[in-house]
XYZ file of C-alpha atoms in Angstrom:
674
model
C -57.683 72.273 -16.740
C -60.550 70.307 -15.960
C -62.189 67.836 -18.455
C -65.751 67.678 -19.260
C -68.129 66.270 -16.573
C -71.283 64.454 -17.275
C -72.945 67.531 -18.178
C -71.649 71.102 -17.980
C -72.903 73.065 -14.813
C -74.218 75.897 -17.126
C -76.736 73.376 -18.628
C -77.383 71.328 -15.534
C -78.567 74.761 -13.779
C -80.693 76.206 -16.675
C -83.071 73.631 -18.372
C -84.024 76.149 -20.988
C -80.388 75.495 -22.415
C -80.860 71.766 -22.690
C -81.495 71.956 -26.367
C -78.227 73.717 -26.851
C -76.201 71.392 -24.884
C -74.295 70.167 -27.890
C -73.413 73.880 -28.809
C -72.178 74.514 -25.405
C -70.263 71.378 -25.188
C -68.816 72.036 -28.508
C -67.429 75.544 -27.586
C -66.044 73.840 -24.418
C -64.203 71.124 -26.650
C -62.920 73.742 -29.157
C -61.151 75.526 -26.235
C -59.836 72.163 -24.813
C -58.584 71.255 -28.300
C -56.768 74.728 -28.923
C -55.487 74.829 -25.305
C -53.835 71.408 -25.428
C -52.605 71.969 -29.054
C -51.027 75.090 -27.826
C -49.581 73.513 -24.897
C -48.180 70.416 -26.878
C -46.145 72.827 -29.085
C -45.164 75.525 -26.631
C -45.374 73.565 -23.183
C -47.785 76.360 -21.969
C -50.193 79.026 -23.068
C -47.995 81.563 -21.083
C -44.886 80.516 -23.203
C -47.157 80.909 -26.417
C -48.104 84.300 -25.178
C -44.591 85.716 -24.771
C -44.059 86.658 -28.329
C -43.598 90.179 -27.210
C -40.182 89.113 -25.709
C -38.607 88.315 -29.077
C -40.856 89.915 -31.827
C -40.132 93.546 -32.710
C -36.855 95.143 -31.866
C -35.057 93.930 -28.893
C -31.370 94.237 -27.683
C -29.573 90.849 -27.663
C -27.195 90.917 -24.711
C -25.629 87.534 -25.642
C -24.841 88.518 -29.364
C -24.083 92.129 -28.497
C -26.560 93.895 -30.940
C -30.049 94.633 -31.905
C -32.379 91.853 -33.345
C -35.511 92.789 -35.109
C -38.077 90.169 -36.210
C -41.545 90.607 -37.858
C -44.294 88.311 -39.302
C -45.305 89.358 -42.777
C -45.849 86.318 -45.022
C -47.131 88.323 -47.900
C -44.030 90.518 -48.052
C -41.614 90.288 -50.995
C -38.906 92.251 -49.074
C -38.278 94.154 -45.827
C -35.661 96.283 -44.298
C -35.165 98.117 -41.013
C -35.006 101.840 -41.347
C -34.572 104.744 -39.008
C -32.521 107.796 -37.937
C -29.703 105.488 -37.190
C -29.119 104.667 -40.854
C -30.550 107.753 -42.635
C -33.770 106.123 -43.283
C -31.906 104.118 -46.005
C -34.110 101.368 -47.216
C -31.241 99.491 -48.861
C -28.883 99.603 -45.801
C -30.383 96.906 -43.516
C -32.427 94.481 -45.544
C -34.177 91.628 -43.533
C -33.844 87.879 -44.229
C -36.800 85.801 -44.758
C -37.238 82.709 -42.603
C -39.873 80.096 -42.183
C -43.639 80.726 -41.650
C -43.550 84.300 -43.085
C -40.893 85.455 -40.351
C -38.341 88.198 -41.308
C -35.306 88.934 -39.319
C -32.344 91.336 -39.198
C -29.376 91.603 -36.664
C -27.447 94.828 -36.244
C -24.222 94.446 -34.273
C -22.919 97.009 -31.798
C -19.967 97.241 -34.104
C -22.023 98.702 -36.773
C -24.823 100.847 -34.761
C -23.210 101.654 -31.399
C -23.939 105.165 -30.542
C -26.521 105.459 -33.415
C -29.364 103.019 -32.539
C -29.901 104.010 -28.911
C -32.564 104.689 -26.473
C -34.911 107.329 -28.220
C -33.933 106.701 -31.765
C -36.769 106.491 -34.267
C -37.397 103.527 -36.583
C -39.708 101.918 -38.928
C -39.856 98.816 -41.251
C -40.136 99.122 -45.066
C -42.282 96.699 -46.523
C -42.210 95.713 -50.113
C -45.219 93.864 -51.478
C -47.598 93.225 -54.597
C -49.014 96.836 -53.641
C -45.597 98.373 -53.670
C -43.415 99.679 -51.011
C -44.428 101.377 -47.762
C -42.836 102.528 -44.509
C -44.575 100.858 -41.606
C -44.789 101.141 -37.721
C -43.719 97.756 -36.445
C -46.659 95.427 -35.239
C -44.877 94.781 -31.756
C -43.682 98.443 -31.165
C -43.677 99.251 -27.486
C -43.093 102.934 -27.951
C -44.671 105.046 -30.882
C -44.509 108.828 -31.143
C -46.004 111.306 -33.483
C -44.091 114.110 -35.092
C -45.965 117.236 -34.327
C -45.052 118.968 -37.530
C -45.552 116.180 -40.087
C -48.127 114.213 -37.875
C -46.308 111.091 -38.919
C -46.149 108.264 -36.321
C -42.863 106.408 -35.881
C -41.595 103.798 -33.358
C -39.145 104.842 -30.851
C -36.368 102.712 -29.329
C -37.189 102.450 -25.363
C -34.145 100.935 -23.858
C -33.598 103.521 -20.619
C -30.588 102.685 -18.782
C -32.425 103.080 -15.464
C -35.263 100.745 -15.245
C -38.421 101.445 -13.301
C -38.388 100.178 -9.743
C -41.748 98.673 -8.491
C -42.772 98.956 -4.959
C -46.003 96.980 -5.228
C -44.996 93.383 -4.341
C -47.083 93.519 -1.138
C -50.192 94.444 -3.226
C -52.763 91.484 -3.665
C -55.205 92.145 -6.234
C -57.312 89.400 -4.686
C -57.597 91.424 -1.474
C -60.126 93.769 -3.259
C -63.564 92.428 -2.217
C -66.514 94.670 -3.450
C -65.522 95.723 -6.927
C -66.271 99.487 -7.129
C -64.829 100.846 -10.310
C -64.045 104.479 -11.174
C -63.810 104.625 -15.066
C -61.409 107.271 -16.306
C -59.854 108.789 -19.288
C -56.277 110.031 -18.506
C -56.370 112.760 -21.062
C -59.440 114.552 -19.944
C -58.875 114.223 -16.253
C -57.457 117.647 -15.759
C -59.443 120.950 -15.736
C -56.985 122.735 -18.079
C -58.062 122.649 -21.784
C -55.463 120.282 -22.867
C -54.259 116.513 -22.901
C -53.681 115.294 -19.380
C -50.742 113.067 -18.492
C -50.553 109.588 -16.795
C -48.336 111.436 -13.912
C -50.795 114.370 -13.558
C -53.606 111.704 -13.060
C -51.440 109.776 -10.619
C -50.609 112.839 -8.500
C -53.679 114.783 -8.930
C -56.543 112.274 -9.079
C -55.780 109.013 -7.224
C -55.957 110.466 -3.908
C -59.296 111.834 -4.680
C -60.764 108.632 -5.937
C -59.407 106.688 -3.166
C -60.819 109.173 -0.782
C -64.439 108.673 -2.253
C -64.090 105.009 -1.673
C -63.507 103.521 -4.926
C -61.183 100.425 -4.945
C -60.622 100.122 -8.717
C -59.439 102.248 -11.598
C -60.530 101.468 -15.021
C -58.251 103.282 -17.601
C -59.518 104.086 -20.981
C -57.384 104.638 -24.132
C -54.181 103.177 -22.898
C -53.229 101.560 -26.283
C -51.736 103.956 -28.802
C -54.340 105.266 -31.203
C -53.807 107.835 -33.927
C -56.965 109.805 -33.662
C -57.431 111.324 -30.103
C -61.206 111.620 -30.707
C -61.798 108.024 -31.023
C -61.746 107.719 -27.294
C -59.050 105.119 -27.586
C -61.090 102.560 -29.524
C -59.220 102.769 -32.915
C -55.976 101.264 -31.754
C -52.967 101.289 -34.059
C -50.276 99.908 -31.867
C -51.232 97.262 -29.217
C -48.335 97.006 -27.416
C -47.480 100.688 -27.074
C -48.851 103.005 -24.101
C -50.270 106.245 -25.914
C -47.293 108.630 -25.808
C -49.750 111.664 -25.674
C -50.148 110.735 -21.962
C -46.448 110.123 -21.212
C -43.888 107.501 -21.384
C -44.123 103.792 -20.337
C -42.449 104.672 -16.984
C -45.231 107.267 -16.354
C -47.819 104.597 -16.847
C -46.014 102.196 -14.542
C -45.808 105.028 -12.013
C -49.596 105.587 -12.121
C -50.145 101.737 -11.722
C -47.518 101.547 -8.866
C -49.145 104.433 -6.979
C -52.737 103.084 -7.305
C -51.478 99.778 -5.789
C -49.806 101.692 -2.879
C -53.313 102.965 -2.252
C -54.923 99.443 -2.446
C -56.720 99.888 -5.767
C -56.853 97.741 -8.661
C -55.969 99.065 -12.116
C -58.103 97.648 -14.817
C -57.262 98.321 -18.570
C -59.836 98.849 -21.197
C -58.450 96.412 -23.748
C -59.316 96.694 -27.437
C -59.097 93.213 -29.197
C -62.537 93.622 -30.989
C -61.146 95.602 -33.911
C -58.268 97.686 -35.099
C -57.912 100.985 -36.912
C -57.980 100.802 -40.697
C -55.077 103.149 -41.114
C -52.180 101.600 -43.109
C -49.505 104.417 -42.117
C -50.019 103.717 -38.382
C -51.708 100.326 -37.910
C -51.794 96.660 -39.072
C -54.124 97.159 -42.038
C -52.441 95.497 -45.063
C -49.134 95.402 -43.148
C -47.537 92.714 -45.618
C -49.460 94.026 -48.539
C -52.451 91.758 -48.365
C -55.917 91.989 -47.014
C -55.854 88.989 -44.775
C -52.703 89.066 -42.691
C -54.099 89.960 -39.415
C -57.670 90.482 -40.431
C -60.455 88.406 -42.276
C -60.401 89.220 -45.889
C -63.167 91.129 -47.744
C -66.126 92.409 -46.150
C -65.989 89.948 -43.366
C -62.877 91.855 -42.057
C -64.439 95.219 -42.083
C -66.730 96.584 -39.482
C -68.886 99.008 -41.405
C -70.479 100.763 -38.246
C -67.030 101.286 -36.597
C -65.025 101.941 -39.916
C -62.235 99.619 -38.751
C -60.672 96.200 -39.381
C -61.785 92.817 -37.670
C -59.294 90.254 -36.542
C -59.110 86.637 -37.808
C -59.040 84.957 -34.419
C -58.889 81.479 -36.257
C -55.203 82.303 -37.440
C -52.462 81.055 -35.015
C -50.341 84.018 -35.463
C -53.115 86.449 -34.719
C -53.916 84.508 -31.519
C -50.265 84.708 -30.632
C -50.329 88.526 -31.062
C -53.372 88.944 -29.115
C -52.696 86.517 -26.253
C -49.176 87.923 -26.137
C -50.756 91.415 -25.793
C -52.732 90.228 -22.524
C -49.599 88.828 -20.913
C -47.689 92.101 -21.828
C -49.831 94.383 -19.906
C -49.944 92.178 -16.867
C -46.390 91.411 -16.563
C -44.760 94.514 -17.772
C -47.259 97.015 -16.591
C -48.733 95.127 -13.728
C -52.458 95.632 -14.696
C -54.783 93.841 -12.618
C -57.375 92.885 -15.126
C -59.234 94.072 -18.304
C -62.545 95.358 -19.506
C -62.526 93.767 -22.846
C -64.170 96.157 -25.405
C -66.740 95.316 -28.117
C -67.269 91.517 -27.083
C -70.707 91.290 -28.651
C -69.001 92.354 -31.880
C -66.274 89.737 -31.543
C -68.789 86.914 -30.827
C -71.144 87.258 -33.790
C -70.349 87.798 -37.514
C -73.280 90.433 -37.599
C -71.575 91.976 -34.518
C -74.940 92.500 -32.703
C -75.987 95.227 -35.341
C -79.710 95.332 -35.844
C -80.158 92.245 -33.875
C -82.534 91.536 -31.039
C -81.312 88.739 -28.854
C -84.862 87.466 -27.952
C -84.228 83.635 -28.542
C -81.474 81.254 -27.409
C -81.047 80.450 -31.004
C -79.369 83.849 -31.388
C -76.559 82.829 -28.992
C -75.670 79.564 -30.610
C -77.091 79.036 -34.135
C -77.207 82.410 -35.805
C -73.657 83.847 -37.070
C -71.749 82.902 -34.026
C -68.117 83.390 -34.465
C -66.602 80.342 -32.662
C -63.058 81.213 -33.128
C -63.558 84.446 -31.302
C -65.198 82.635 -28.566
C -62.155 80.297 -28.243
C -59.922 83.376 -28.289
C -61.803 84.922 -25.367
C -61.693 81.734 -23.324
C -57.950 81.309 -23.854
C -57.413 85.231 -22.998
C -59.381 84.559 -19.767
C -57.436 81.279 -18.889
C -54.182 83.130 -19.563
C -54.921 86.219 -17.407
C -56.087 84.170 -14.505
C -53.123 81.980 -14.646
C -50.606 85.110 -14.792
C -52.045 86.943 -11.793
C -54.052 85.821 -8.777
C -56.992 88.103 -8.426
C -57.209 89.253 -12.060
C -60.468 90.892 -12.908
C -61.965 90.425 -16.475
C -65.034 92.219 -17.669
C -67.007 91.650 -20.779
C -68.761 94.352 -22.631
C -71.451 92.503 -24.085
C -74.886 93.469 -24.914
C -76.294 90.359 -26.143
C -76.553 88.482 -22.797
C -74.530 85.424 -24.106
C -75.444 82.474 -21.701
C -72.169 81.563 -19.832
C -70.142 84.581 -20.507
C -69.589 85.110 -16.833
C -69.128 81.479 -15.927
C -66.005 79.406 -15.617
C -64.747 77.595 -18.678
C -65.151 74.332 -16.855
C -68.687 74.988 -16.301
C -69.442 75.612 -20.026
C -68.809 79.574 -19.944
C -66.281 81.816 -21.605
C -64.422 82.616 -18.222
C -65.115 86.301 -17.569
C -65.558 87.362 -13.909
C -68.267 89.902 -14.888
C -70.270 91.200 -17.679
C -71.372 94.852 -18.085
C -75.017 95.572 -17.329
C -75.251 97.592 -20.401
C -79.014 97.618 -20.437
C -79.172 99.446 -17.195
C -77.814 102.898 -18.292
C -79.769 102.584 -21.533
C -83.060 101.947 -19.454
C -82.448 105.167 -17.431
C -81.924 107.279 -20.346
C -85.033 105.915 -22.020
C -87.275 106.501 -18.970
C -85.897 110.088 -18.475
C -86.300 110.694 -22.174
C -89.667 109.193 -22.719
C -91.544 109.167 -19.399
C -92.845 111.747 -16.951
C -92.217 111.160 -13.317
C -96.006 109.972 -12.867
C -95.406 107.360 -15.442
C -92.375 105.591 -13.890
C -93.242 102.011 -13.263
C -91.530 100.471 -10.015
C -92.146 97.014 -11.334
C -90.402 97.495 -14.588
C -87.638 99.228 -12.800
C -87.215 96.279 -10.499
C -87.305 93.764 -13.165
C -84.511 95.651 -15.280
C -82.307 95.991 -12.371
C -82.447 92.594 -11.144
C -83.124 90.533 -14.437
C -79.584 88.694 -14.912
C -78.370 85.156 -15.250
C -77.927 82.927 -12.259
C -74.334 82.900 -10.925
C -72.996 85.401 -13.629
C -71.835 88.430 -11.929
C -72.743 91.835 -13.425
C -71.143 95.364 -13.217
C -73.950 97.701 -12.551
C -73.891 101.299 -13.524
C -76.269 104.205 -14.033
C -74.054 105.809 -16.710
C -70.497 105.361 -18.338
C -68.500 107.088 -20.969
C -71.127 105.998 -23.656
C -73.826 108.174 -21.968
C -71.396 111.154 -21.424
C -70.319 111.439 -25.157
C -71.437 114.202 -27.484
C -74.568 113.256 -29.087
C -76.138 111.992 -25.631
C -76.400 113.584 -22.266
C -75.272 112.607 -18.804
C -78.007 111.637 -16.105
C -77.445 115.097 -14.502
C -78.028 116.959 -17.891
C -81.115 114.623 -18.711
C -82.559 115.629 -15.202
C -81.614 119.354 -14.933
C -80.397 120.362 -18.496
C -79.656 124.140 -19.056
C -81.087 124.895 -15.413
C -77.532 123.578 -14.401
C -75.992 126.768 -15.924
C -77.997 129.135 -13.871
C -79.330 127.442 -10.490
C -76.662 125.248 -9.179
C -75.943 127.987 -6.429
C -77.010 126.813 -2.968
C -78.965 130.001 -2.529
C -81.120 129.636 -5.817
C -84.339 128.113 -5.604
C -85.234 125.853 -8.500
C -87.667 123.025 -8.669
C -85.914 121.516 -11.604
C -82.558 121.316 -9.836
C -84.343 119.998 -6.660
C -85.737 117.214 -8.679
C -82.667 116.404 -10.488
C -80.596 116.102 -7.461
C -82.920 113.989 -5.673
C -83.390 111.530 -8.671
C -79.741 111.581 -9.428
C -79.070 110.195 -5.945
C -81.840 107.681 -5.989
C -81.125 106.179 -9.507
C -77.457 105.698 -8.521
C -78.336 103.920 -5.034
C -81.106 101.954 -6.968
C -78.800 100.810 -9.533
C -75.857 100.022 -7.033
C -77.965 98.066 -4.769
C -80.135 96.088 -7.210
C -78.080 95.919 -10.456
C -75.209 93.656 -9.841
C -72.285 92.273 -8.144
C -70.005 95.217 -8.963
C -70.455 98.970 -9.526
C -69.027 101.563 -12.022
C -68.957 105.182 -12.288
C -67.508 107.416 -15.012
C -65.178 110.094 -14.076
C -66.736 113.285 -12.866
C -70.403 111.749 -12.873
C -70.257 111.197 -9.200
C -70.868 114.914 -8.708
C -73.163 115.352 -11.706
C -70.646 116.832 -14.004
C -72.538 119.089 -16.696
C -72.736 118.617 -20.289
C -71.220 116.000 -22.490
C -67.656 115.017 -23.369
C -66.645 116.394 -26.873
C -63.134 115.516 -27.943
C -61.201 117.974 -30.100
C -62.274 117.587 -33.663
C -62.660 119.516 -36.975
C -66.313 120.077 -36.006
C -65.666 122.048 -32.914
C -62.405 123.877 -34.166
C -60.192 121.199 -32.303
C -61.370 122.671 -28.950
C -60.640 121.154 -25.498
C -63.388 122.982 -23.792
C -65.524 120.047 -23.310
C -62.671 117.232 -23.110
C -61.849 117.937 -19.415
C -63.439 117.612 -16.042
C -64.375 120.962 -14.072
C -63.326 119.777 -10.487
C -63.546 123.438 -9.318
C -67.310 122.922 -9.579
C -67.417 120.255 -6.742
C -64.730 122.234 -4.850
C -66.728 125.328 -4.774
C -68.740 125.274 -1.491
C -71.256 127.728 -2.949
C -72.525 125.086 -5.723
C -74.697 122.148 -5.069
C -72.380 119.682 -7.021
C -70.822 119.220 -3.486
C -74.015 117.425 -2.390
C -74.036 114.909 -5.038
C -70.177 114.199 -4.352
C -70.990 113.630 -0.725
C -73.871 111.461 -1.300
C -71.707 109.237 -3.859
C -68.959 108.932 -1.027
C -71.674 108.026 1.543
C -73.157 105.363 -0.843
C -69.841 103.728 -1.678
C -69.152 103.524 2.110
C -72.458 101.706 2.454
C -71.855 99.261 -0.331
C -68.267 98.451 0.706
C -68.616 98.673 4.556
C -71.591 96.239 4.479
C -70.521 93.968 1.606
C -73.449 94.770 -0.402
C -72.076 93.915 -3.748
C -70.677 90.297 -3.052
C -73.853 89.338 -1.289
C -76.883 87.332 -2.721
C -79.120 89.432 -4.954
C -81.594 91.737 -3.347
C -84.890 90.319 -1.928
C -87.942 92.218 -2.614
C -89.992 93.041 0.650
C -92.516 95.414 -0.581
C -93.762 96.932 -3.896
C -96.358 99.784 -3.806
C -97.229 100.920 -7.287
C -99.774 103.620 -6.459
C -97.004 105.247 -4.014
C -94.138 104.216 -6.259
C -92.229 102.793 -3.223
C -89.857 99.766 -3.467
C -88.541 98.132 -0.186
C -85.731 95.472 -0.523
C -83.332 93.524 1.638
C -79.757 92.792 0.792
C -77.140 91.417 3.215
C -79.277 92.464 6.182
C -79.715 95.990 5.161
C -83.011 97.422 4.224
C -83.262 99.795 1.368
C -86.501 101.992 0.865
C -87.214 104.061 -2.127
C -89.925 106.431 -2.604
C -90.043 107.673 -6.262
C -93.255 109.466 -6.060
C -92.927 113.081 -7.314
C -95.352 114.549 -4.595
C -96.458 112.060 -1.819
C -94.747 111.999 1.551
C -96.308 109.624 3.837
C -96.002 110.092 7.584
C -96.593 106.578 8.876
C -95.590 104.292 6.018
C -95.497 100.690 7.116
C -93.831 97.684 5.678
C -92.729 94.294 6.712
C -89.035 93.520 7.478
C -87.552 89.825 7.992
C -86.080 90.580 11.360
C -87.785 92.237 14.095
C -86.185 94.996 16.527
C -84.707 98.466 16.242
C -83.363 99.981 13.201
C -81.254 103.104 12.630
C -80.879 105.356 9.530
C -77.655 104.486 7.767
C -78.136 106.672 4.963
C -80.822 109.197 4.100
C -80.695 110.885 0.577
C -82.981 113.799 2.052
C -80.142 114.812 4.543
C -79.195 118.331 4.078
C -75.595 117.511 3.603
C -76.667 115.620 0.305
C -78.769 118.577 -0.840
C -81.801 117.319 0.717
C -84.550 119.051 2.964
C -83.778 117.336 6.377
C -87.488 116.180 6.719
C -86.362 112.933 8.534
C -84.954 112.896 11.907
C -81.347 111.277 11.290
C -81.095 110.354 14.964
C -84.381 108.449 15.272
C -84.617 104.808 15.959
C -87.390 102.739 14.322
C -88.886 99.759 15.913
C -90.837 96.909 14.525
C -94.672 96.748 15.425
C -97.367 94.316 15.122
C -96.611 91.669 12.345
C -92.879 92.767 12.189
C -93.677 95.876 10.500
C -91.654 99.243 10.552
C -93.296 102.415 10.314
C -91.315 105.538 8.959
C -91.915 109.027 7.791
C -91.345 108.327 4.008
C -90.706 111.466 2.132
C -91.041 112.002 -1.572
C -88.199 111.446 -3.928
C -86.101 109.901 -0.849
C -84.229 106.670 -0.466
C -83.166 105.614 2.940
C -81.022 102.777 4.275
C -81.874 101.095 7.433
C -79.573 98.815 9.731
C -80.881 96.670 12.508
C -79.219 97.590 15.798
C -79.442 96.406 19.444
C -82.202 98.339 21.041
C -81.064 100.754 23.797
C -82.063 99.560 27.303
């Protein structure tokens, strides 16, 4: 760990941050202080973050028996219960130790053949609030009784351990970060909950074939309500049993690694479900064990509880969670959910981040920021090539910079304003009102040296209550006119702009790219999880892969374009390159020309104007070939441009091309034929 230089790089490179230098230094020193405090007591942050190896229920080989430990400082008494002792709360009382720790040891002589792999158990907690059976905080396997709907921990101690075969896989070998965001449960076409193995065997090859090199898995951690999309977590160390066993999840990760793909986990440390029966809320009978007390510990918009990141045991719990998923399941990184909510006491609600004061002076949760720095430091120490992504809509300066530079240590931040912008444009502006200067600014406006994951839409835009880009563009016409023989100006427009928006976003919007499952082919409609309001239906909680597989439907064209676009982004190292350079802007004709990593990207957003001899300057004279043409017939276009034509620079190093309306083309300089 490096110590503070004369001035942190974040401030040196941004004069506007000079008045806030003391705040940035302070967050750096807070981290340094906590880092070395942990190191002094535990020798390393990794040791501190290994609590999952002794907390909860574990078999003790040396002592020949089962040992269970739990932190519950407010409890008056505790006992381990389960099917092994007839759920008798008096049979196995726990002993209170220092620091609010409780422990019980069950020797083989007493429980052999009773407490075994698959056994169900809970912990009974006596407190000032009375007695309650709870799911242990560090439980690594939790299942739900289908009849009573009750959740219980399950002993997971299989005799045959999972055998990994990914030792040759190097996370650091993945260059262009191109992410396929997916929810395992809704990845099948059947109206049901899909499994980890179904996803591994049925979807990974498809995703790899499209060119994506990273999977971002949602809803991995156990959550009692399926419709929460996995964001109301109850058991942080347990892979959700509704998708299969821990070995099934390991199988998925292992198979992805065999294909050379990273597996990134959508980790939820921003809040927790408020349920007491399944979660951590009032675990020891007090309001402030894991969470802040009172209103500060409750997120009114999310109806959930908020962690107290300043408490040592909470830090250990969450950091151990980070280590657990990397070491036990070989995850290659995390997309941290709700980072904005974590960093500010107001959670970003009803707040416009229009002044630097908002990042450093107004309601900043410094303990949460220190936690995020520690989590990033730990993750990167545990695995070379780990990727960490912050879901932050505030634009906190330094969130994507190294801690030693004054940042929080994330590798990327999500470009959350990009999809919101596209929805706003499609919702409120006619095609004639599209402003290419505004579009350029929104796509390229990001902090120096802070990498961004660009995306035109994610799960947020696909959820019920909103509409996907495809549905905003084509709406109910998708029900009737997606057949290749049907003529529809609405569908023609939608397909053309769907392709252009995604390429425009991918090329200009960041240093990584993300797509949500099915959106690559314009999956119709929204995602609506089974709930009381829809009769607990799975009709909209699935992906209709048959649509893209049907050669008589136009979904295949969007699918083909996505694959070709990803090939360009990867094959020409577009995303790791310097940001795009603006070469030409034509507001009247709605034309944007940009260069990135020696490729020329030309966009004509005009709804009507196709210009036969459109000229623009390029930085390198010579001959150019068409690398990608959104108007190509294989992408659902009209084949108005000769795909085999070479374009030669003329006077003043200008290219002249036939630029058709609602078309994007990519040009590559080549050696001119003799």
